[in-house]
PDB file of C-alpha atoms in Angstrom:
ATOM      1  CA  UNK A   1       2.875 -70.896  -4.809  1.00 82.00           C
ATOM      2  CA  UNK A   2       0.461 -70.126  -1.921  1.00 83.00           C
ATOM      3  CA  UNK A   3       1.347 -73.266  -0.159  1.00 92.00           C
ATOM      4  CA  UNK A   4      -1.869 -74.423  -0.261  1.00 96.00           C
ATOM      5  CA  UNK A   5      -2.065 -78.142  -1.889  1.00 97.00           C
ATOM      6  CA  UNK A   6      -5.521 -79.156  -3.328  1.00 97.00           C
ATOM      7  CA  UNK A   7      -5.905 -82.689  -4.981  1.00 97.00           C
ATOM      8  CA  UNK A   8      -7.262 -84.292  -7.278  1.00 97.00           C
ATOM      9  CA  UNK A   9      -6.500 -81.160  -9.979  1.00 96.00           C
ATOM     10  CA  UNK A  10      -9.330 -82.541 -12.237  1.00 96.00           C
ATOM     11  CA  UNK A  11     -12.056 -85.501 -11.589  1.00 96.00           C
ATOM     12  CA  UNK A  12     -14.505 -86.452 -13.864  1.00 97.00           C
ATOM     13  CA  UNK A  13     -17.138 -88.890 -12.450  1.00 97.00           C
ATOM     14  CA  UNK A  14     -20.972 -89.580 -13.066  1.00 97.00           C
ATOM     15  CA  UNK A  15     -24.442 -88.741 -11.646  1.00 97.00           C
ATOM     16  CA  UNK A  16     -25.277 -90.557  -8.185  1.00 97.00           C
ATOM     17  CA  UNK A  17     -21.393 -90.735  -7.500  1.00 97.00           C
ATOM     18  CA  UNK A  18     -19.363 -89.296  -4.808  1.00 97.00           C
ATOM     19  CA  UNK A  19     -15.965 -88.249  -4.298  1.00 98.00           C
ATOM     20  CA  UNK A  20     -13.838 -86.727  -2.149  1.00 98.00           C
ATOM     21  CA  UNK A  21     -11.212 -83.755  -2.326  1.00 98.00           C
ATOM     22  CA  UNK A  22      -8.408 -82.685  -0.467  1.00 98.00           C
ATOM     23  CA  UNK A  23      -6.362 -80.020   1.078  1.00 98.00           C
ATOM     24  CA  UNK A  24      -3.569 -79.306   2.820  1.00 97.00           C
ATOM     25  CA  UNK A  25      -3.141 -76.084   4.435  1.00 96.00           C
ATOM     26  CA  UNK A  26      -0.064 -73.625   4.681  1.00 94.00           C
ATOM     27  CA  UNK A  27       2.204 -74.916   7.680  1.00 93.00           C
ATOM     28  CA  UNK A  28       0.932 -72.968  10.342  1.00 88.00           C
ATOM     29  CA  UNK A  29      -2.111 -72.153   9.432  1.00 91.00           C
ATOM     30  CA  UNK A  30      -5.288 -73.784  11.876  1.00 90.00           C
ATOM     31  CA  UNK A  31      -7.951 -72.463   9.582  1.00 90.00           C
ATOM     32  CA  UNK A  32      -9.333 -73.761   6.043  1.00 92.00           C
ATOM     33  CA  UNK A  33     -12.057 -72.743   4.095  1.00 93.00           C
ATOM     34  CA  UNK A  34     -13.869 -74.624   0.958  1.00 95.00           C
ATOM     35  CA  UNK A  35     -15.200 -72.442  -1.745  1.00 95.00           C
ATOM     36  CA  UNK A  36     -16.942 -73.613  -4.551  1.00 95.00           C
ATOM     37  CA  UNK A  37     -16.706 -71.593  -8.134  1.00 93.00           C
ATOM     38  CA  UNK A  38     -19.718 -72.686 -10.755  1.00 89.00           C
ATOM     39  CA  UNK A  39     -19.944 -71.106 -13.856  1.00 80.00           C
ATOM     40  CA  UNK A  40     -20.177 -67.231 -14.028  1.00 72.00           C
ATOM     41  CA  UNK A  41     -20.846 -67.262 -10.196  1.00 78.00           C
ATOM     42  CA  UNK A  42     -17.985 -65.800  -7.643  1.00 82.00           C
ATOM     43  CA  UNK A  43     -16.969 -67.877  -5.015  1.00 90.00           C
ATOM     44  CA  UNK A  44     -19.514 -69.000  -2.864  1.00 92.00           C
ATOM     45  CA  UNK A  45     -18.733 -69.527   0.723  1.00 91.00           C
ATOM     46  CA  UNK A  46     -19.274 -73.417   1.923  1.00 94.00           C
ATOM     47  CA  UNK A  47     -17.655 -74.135   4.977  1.00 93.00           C
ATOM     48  CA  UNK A  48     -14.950 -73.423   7.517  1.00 91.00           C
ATOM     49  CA  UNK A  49     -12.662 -75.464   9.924  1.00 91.00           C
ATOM     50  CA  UNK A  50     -10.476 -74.329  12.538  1.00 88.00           C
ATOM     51  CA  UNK A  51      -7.721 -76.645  14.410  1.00 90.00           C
ATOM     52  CA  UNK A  52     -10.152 -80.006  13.770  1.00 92.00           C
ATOM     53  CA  UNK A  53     -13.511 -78.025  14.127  1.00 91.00           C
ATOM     54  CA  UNK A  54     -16.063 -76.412  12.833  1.00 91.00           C
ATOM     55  CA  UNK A  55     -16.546 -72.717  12.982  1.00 87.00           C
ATOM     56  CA  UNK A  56     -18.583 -71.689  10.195  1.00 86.00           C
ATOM     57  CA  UNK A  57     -21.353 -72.893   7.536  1.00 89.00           C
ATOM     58  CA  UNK A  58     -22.099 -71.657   4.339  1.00 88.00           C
ATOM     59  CA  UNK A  59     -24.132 -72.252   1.643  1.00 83.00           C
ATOM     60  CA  UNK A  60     -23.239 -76.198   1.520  1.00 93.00           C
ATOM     61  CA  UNK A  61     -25.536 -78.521   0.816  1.00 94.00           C
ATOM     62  CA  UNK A  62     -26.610 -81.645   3.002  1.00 95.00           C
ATOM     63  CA  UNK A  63     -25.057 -83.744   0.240  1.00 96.00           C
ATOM     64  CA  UNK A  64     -22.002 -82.355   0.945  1.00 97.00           C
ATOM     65  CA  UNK A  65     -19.723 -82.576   4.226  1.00 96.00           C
ATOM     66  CA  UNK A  66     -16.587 -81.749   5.161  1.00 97.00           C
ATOM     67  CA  UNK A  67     -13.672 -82.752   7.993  1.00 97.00           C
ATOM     68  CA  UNK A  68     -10.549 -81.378   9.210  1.00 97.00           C
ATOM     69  CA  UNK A  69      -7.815 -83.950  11.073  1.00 96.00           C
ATOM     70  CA  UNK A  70      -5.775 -83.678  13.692  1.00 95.00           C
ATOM     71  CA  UNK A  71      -3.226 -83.489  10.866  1.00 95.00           C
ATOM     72  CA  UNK A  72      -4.937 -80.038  10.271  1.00 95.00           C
ATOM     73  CA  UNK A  73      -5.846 -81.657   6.273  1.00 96.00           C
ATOM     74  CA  UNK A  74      -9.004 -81.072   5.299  1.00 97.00           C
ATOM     75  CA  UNK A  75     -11.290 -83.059   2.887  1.00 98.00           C
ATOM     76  CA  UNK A  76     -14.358 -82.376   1.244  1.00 98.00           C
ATOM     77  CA  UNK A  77     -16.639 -85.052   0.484  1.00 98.00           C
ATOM     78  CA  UNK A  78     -19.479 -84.576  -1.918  1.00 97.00           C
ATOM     79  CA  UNK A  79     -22.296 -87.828  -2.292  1.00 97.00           C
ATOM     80  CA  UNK A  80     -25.050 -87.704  -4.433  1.00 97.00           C
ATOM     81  CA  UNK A  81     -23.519 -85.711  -7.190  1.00 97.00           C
ATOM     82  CA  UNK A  82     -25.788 -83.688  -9.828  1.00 96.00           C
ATOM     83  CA  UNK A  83     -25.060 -81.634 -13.092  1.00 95.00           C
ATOM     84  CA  UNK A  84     -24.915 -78.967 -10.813  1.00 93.00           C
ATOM     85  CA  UNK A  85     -22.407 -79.844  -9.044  1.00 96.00           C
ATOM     86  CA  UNK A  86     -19.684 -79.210 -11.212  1.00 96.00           C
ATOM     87  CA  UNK A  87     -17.423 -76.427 -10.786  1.00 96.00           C
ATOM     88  CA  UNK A  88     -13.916 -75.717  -8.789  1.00 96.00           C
ATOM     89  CA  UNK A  89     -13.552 -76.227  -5.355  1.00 97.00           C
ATOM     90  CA  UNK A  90     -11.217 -73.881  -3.916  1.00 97.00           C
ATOM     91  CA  UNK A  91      -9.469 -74.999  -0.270  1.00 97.00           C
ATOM     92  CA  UNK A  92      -7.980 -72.120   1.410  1.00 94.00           C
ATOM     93  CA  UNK A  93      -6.414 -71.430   4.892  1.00 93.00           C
ATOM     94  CA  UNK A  94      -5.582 -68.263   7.056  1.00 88.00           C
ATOM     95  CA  UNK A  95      -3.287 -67.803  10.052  1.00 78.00           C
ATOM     96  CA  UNK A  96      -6.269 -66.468  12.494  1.00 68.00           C
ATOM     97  CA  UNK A  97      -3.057 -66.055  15.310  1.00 42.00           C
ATOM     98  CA  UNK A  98      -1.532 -63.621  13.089  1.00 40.00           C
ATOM     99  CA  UNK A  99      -2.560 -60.706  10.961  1.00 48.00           C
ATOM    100  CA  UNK A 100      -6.166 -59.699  11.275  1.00 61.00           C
ATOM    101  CA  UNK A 101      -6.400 -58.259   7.670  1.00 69.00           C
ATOM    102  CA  UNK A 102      -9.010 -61.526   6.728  1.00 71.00           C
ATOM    103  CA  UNK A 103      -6.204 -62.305   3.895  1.00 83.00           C
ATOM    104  CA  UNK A 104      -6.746 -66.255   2.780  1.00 88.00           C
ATOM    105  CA  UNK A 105      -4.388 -68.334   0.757  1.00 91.00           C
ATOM    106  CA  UNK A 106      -6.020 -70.482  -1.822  1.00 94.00           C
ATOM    107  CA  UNK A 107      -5.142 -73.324  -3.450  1.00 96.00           C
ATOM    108  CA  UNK A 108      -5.027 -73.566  -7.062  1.00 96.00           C
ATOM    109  CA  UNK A 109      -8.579 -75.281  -6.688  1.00 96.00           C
ATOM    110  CA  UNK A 110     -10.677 -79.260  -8.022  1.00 97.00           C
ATOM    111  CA  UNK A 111     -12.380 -78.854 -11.118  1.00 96.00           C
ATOM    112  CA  UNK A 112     -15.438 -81.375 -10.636  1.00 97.00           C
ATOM    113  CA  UNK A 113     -16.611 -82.337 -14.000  1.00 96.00           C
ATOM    114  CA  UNK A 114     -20.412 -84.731 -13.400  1.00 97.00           C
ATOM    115  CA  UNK A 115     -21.567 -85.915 -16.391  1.00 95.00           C
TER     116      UNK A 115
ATOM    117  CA  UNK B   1     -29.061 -61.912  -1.787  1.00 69.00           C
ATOM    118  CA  UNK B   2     -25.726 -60.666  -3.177  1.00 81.00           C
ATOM    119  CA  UNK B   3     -24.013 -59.099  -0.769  1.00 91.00           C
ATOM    120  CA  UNK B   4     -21.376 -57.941  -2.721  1.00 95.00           C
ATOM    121  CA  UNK B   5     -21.662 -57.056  -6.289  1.00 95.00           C
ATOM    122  CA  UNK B   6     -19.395 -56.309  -8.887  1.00 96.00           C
ATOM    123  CA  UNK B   7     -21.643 -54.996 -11.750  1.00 92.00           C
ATOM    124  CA  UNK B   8     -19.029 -54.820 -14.528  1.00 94.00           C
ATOM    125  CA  UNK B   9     -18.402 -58.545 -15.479  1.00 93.00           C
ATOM    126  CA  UNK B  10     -15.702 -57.806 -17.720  1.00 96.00           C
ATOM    127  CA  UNK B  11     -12.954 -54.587 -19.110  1.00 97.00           C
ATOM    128  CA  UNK B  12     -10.713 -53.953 -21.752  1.00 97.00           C
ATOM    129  CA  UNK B  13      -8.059 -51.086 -21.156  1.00 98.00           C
ATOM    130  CA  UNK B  14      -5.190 -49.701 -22.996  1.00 97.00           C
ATOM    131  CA  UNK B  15      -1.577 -50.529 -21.687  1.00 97.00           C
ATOM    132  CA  UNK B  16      -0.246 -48.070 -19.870  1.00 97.00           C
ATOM    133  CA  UNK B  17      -3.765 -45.886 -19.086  1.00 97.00           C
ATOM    134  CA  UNK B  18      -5.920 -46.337 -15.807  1.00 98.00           C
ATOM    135  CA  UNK B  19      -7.645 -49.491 -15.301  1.00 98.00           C
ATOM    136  CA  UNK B  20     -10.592 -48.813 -12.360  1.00 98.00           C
ATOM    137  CA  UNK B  21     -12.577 -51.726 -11.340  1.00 98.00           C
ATOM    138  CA  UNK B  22     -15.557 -51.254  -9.138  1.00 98.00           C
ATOM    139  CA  UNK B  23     -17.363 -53.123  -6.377  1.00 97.00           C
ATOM    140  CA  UNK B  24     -20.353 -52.326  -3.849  1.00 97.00           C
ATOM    141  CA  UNK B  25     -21.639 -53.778  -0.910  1.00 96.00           C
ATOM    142  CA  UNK B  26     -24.944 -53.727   0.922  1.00 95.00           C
ATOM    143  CA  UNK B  27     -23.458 -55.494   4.561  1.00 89.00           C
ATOM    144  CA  UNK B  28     -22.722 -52.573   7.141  1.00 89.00           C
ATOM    145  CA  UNK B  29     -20.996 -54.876   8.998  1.00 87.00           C
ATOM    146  CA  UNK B  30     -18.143 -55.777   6.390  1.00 90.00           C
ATOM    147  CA  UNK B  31     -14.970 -54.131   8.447  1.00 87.00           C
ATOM    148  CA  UNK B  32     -12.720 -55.450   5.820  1.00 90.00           C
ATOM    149  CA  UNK B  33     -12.417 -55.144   1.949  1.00 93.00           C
ATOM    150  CA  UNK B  34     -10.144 -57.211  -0.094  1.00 94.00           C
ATOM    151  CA  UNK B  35      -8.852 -57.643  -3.683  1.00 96.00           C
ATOM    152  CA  UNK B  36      -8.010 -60.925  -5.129  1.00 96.00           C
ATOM    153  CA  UNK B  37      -6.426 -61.359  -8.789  1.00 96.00           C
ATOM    154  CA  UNK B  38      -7.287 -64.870 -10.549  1.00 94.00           C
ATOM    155  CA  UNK B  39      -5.194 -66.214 -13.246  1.00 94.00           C
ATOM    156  CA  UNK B  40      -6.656 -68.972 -15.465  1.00 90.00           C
ATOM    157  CA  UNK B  41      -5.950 -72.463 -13.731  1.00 86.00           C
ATOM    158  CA  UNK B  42      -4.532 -70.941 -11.079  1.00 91.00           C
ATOM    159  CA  UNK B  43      -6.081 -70.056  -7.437  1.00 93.00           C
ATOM    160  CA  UNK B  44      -7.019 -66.437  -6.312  1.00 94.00           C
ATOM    161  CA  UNK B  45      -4.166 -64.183  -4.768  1.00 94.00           C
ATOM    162  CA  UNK B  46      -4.528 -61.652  -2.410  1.00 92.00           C
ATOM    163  CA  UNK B  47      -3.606 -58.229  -3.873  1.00 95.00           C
ATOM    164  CA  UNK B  48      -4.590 -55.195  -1.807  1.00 95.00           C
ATOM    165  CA  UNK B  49      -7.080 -54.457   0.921  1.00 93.00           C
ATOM    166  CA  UNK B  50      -8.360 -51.554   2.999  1.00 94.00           C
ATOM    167  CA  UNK B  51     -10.190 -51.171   6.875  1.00 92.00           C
ATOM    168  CA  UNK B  52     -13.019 -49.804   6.970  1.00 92.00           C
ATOM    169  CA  UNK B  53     -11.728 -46.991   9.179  1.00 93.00           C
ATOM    170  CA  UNK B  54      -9.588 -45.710   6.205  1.00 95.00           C
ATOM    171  CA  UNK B  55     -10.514 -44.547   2.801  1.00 96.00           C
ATOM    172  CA  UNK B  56      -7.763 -45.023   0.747  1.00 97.00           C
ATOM    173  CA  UNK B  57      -4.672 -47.662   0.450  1.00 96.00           C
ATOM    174  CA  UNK B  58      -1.912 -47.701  -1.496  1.00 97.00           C
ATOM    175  CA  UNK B  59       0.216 -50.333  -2.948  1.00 95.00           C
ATOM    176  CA  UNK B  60       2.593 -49.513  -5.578  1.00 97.00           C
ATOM    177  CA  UNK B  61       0.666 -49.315  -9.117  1.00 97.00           C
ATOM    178  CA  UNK B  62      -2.528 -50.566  -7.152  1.00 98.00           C
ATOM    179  CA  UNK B  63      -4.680 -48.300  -4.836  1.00 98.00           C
ATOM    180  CA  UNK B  64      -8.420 -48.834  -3.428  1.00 98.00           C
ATOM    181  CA  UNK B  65     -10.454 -46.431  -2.340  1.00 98.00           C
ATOM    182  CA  UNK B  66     -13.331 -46.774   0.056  1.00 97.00           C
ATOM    183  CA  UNK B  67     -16.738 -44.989   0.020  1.00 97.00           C
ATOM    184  CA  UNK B  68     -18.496 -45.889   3.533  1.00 95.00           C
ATOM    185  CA  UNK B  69     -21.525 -43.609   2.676  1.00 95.00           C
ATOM    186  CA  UNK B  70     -21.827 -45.422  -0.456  1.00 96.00           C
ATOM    187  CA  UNK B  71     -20.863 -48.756   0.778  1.00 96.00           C
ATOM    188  CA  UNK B  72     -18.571 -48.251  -2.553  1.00 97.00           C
ATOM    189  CA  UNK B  73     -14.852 -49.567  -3.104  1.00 97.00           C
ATOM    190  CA  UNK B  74     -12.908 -49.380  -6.238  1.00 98.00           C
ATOM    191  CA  UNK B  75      -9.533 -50.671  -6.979  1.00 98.00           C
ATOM    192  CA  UNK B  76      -7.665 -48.353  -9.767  1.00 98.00           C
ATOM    193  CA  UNK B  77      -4.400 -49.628 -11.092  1.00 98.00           C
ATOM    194  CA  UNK B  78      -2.054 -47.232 -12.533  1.00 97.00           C
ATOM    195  CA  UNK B  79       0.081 -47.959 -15.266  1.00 97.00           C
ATOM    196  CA  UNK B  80      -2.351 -50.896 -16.366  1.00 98.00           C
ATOM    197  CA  UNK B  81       0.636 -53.711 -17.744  1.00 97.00           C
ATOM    198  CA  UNK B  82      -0.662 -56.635 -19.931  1.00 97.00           C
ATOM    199  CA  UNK B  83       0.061 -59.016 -17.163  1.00 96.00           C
ATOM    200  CA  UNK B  84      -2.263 -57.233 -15.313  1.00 97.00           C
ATOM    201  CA  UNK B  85      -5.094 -59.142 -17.482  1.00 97.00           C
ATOM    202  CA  UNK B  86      -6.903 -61.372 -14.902  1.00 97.00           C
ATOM    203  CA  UNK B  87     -10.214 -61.692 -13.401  1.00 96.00           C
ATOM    204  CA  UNK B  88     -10.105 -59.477 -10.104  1.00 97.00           C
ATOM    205  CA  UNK B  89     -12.832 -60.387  -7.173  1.00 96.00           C
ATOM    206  CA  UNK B  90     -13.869 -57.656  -4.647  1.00 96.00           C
ATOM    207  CA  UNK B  91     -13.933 -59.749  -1.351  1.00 94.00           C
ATOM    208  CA  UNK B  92     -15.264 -58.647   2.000  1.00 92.00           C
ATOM    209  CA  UNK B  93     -14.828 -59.325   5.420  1.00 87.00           C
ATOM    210  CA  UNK B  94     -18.027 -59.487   8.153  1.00 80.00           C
ATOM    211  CA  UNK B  95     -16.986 -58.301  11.843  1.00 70.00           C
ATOM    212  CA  UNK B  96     -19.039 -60.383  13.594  1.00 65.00           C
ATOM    213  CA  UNK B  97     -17.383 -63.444  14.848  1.00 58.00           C
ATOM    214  CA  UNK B  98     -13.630 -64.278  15.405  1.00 56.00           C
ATOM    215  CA  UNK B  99     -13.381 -66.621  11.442  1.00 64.00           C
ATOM    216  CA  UNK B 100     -12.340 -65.024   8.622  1.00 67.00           C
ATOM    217  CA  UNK B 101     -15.460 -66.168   6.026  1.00 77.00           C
ATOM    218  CA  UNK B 102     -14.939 -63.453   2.896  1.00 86.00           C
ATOM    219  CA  UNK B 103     -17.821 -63.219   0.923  1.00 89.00           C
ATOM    220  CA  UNK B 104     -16.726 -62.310  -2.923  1.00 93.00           C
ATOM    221  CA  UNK B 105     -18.342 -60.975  -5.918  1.00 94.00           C
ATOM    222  CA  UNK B 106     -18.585 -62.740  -8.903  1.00 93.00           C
ATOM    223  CA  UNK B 107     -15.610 -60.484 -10.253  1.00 94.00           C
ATOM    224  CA  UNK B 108     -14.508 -58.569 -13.029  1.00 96.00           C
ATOM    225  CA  UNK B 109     -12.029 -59.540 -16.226  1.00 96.00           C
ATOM    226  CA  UNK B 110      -9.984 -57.266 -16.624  1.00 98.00           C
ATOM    227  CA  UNK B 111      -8.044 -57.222 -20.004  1.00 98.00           C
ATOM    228  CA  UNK B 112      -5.066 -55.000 -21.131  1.00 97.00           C
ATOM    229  CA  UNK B 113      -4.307 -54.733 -24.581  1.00 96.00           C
ATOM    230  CA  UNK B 114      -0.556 -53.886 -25.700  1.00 93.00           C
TER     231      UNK B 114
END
């Protein structure tokens, strides 16, 4: 257990729809990072949060945005959905105050099924 | 433009021989180098990495090895144990800025037959 919470698990929605996932971070850790995973790709890099604000941009789409509360939660919120938009969405978070080694702690990802 | 690439997308070893899994880079400004092991429904965990000042770390059964010159890592993993069957991403780390943004490969599947 990484204690990284992601939810929903699984969401299956339709075309022109949008949804929103969630994650909560280790305790401790300011950072989180979404990644999404689409079939036979690695994980591509979207966007990054740190302690409620944004520190670095990806390869994320204007349909897409993203938020991190004073909670330090994060959600992802994805409008406008496509085929291609389905694939796992990974959350994951880093303790940037401690070791410097670039080691993140992922979550056990959303698997966004558009149809 | 892949920065990282893992060219083998999938391999099948023998339990208990050497399972080496390889990964290159083109980004001279990656300081850091990381392996992550995926299990099916699960999320990636860290594993091993190495500096970029070093050439070689070690970590019980798993070591990687750094080529700078080549911008070349590998990760060998010796005795290879069935449970050692997972996909495994070669991650890296870009030293420009204070976040920790990895950029991964598309990774490797690594199976080890009994």
């Amino acid at each position: 257990d990484s204690g990284v919470t992601q939810t929903p698990k699984h969401l299956i929605t339709a075309t022109g729809q949008r949804v929103t996932l969630r994650c909560s971070p280790r305790s401790g850790d300011l950072s989180v990072y979404w990644y999404q995973q689409s079939l036979d790709q690695g994980l591509q890099f979207l966007i990054q949060y740190y302690n409620g604000e944004e520190r670095a941009k990806g390869n994320i789409l204007e349909r897409f945005s993203a938020q991190q509360f004073p909670d330090l939660h994060s959600e992802l919120n994805l409008s406008s959905l496509e085929l291609g938009d389905s694939a796992l969405y990974f959350c994951a978070s880093s303790a940037l105050a401690g070791a410097n080694t670039g080691e993140l702690f992922f979550g056990e990802g959303s698997r966004l099924t558009v149809l | 433009d892949q920065q990282v690439k893992q060219n083998s997308p999938s391999l099948s070893v023998q339990e208990g021989r050497i399972s080496i899994l390889n990964c290159d880079y083109t980004n001279s400004m990656f300081d850091y180098f990381l392996w992550y092991k995926k299990y099916p429904a699960e999320g990636p965990t860290f594993l091993i990495s190495i500096s970029s000042i070093k050439d070689k770390n070690e970590d019980g059964r798993f070591t990687v090895f750094l080529n700078k010159s080549a911008k070349h890592l590998s990760l060998h993993i010796v005795p290879s144990q069935p449970g050692d069957s997972a996909v495994y991403f070669c991650a890296a780390r870009d030293s420009g800025g204070s976040n920790y943004k990895l950029t991964f490969g598309k990774g490797t599947l690594l199976t080890v037959n009994p």
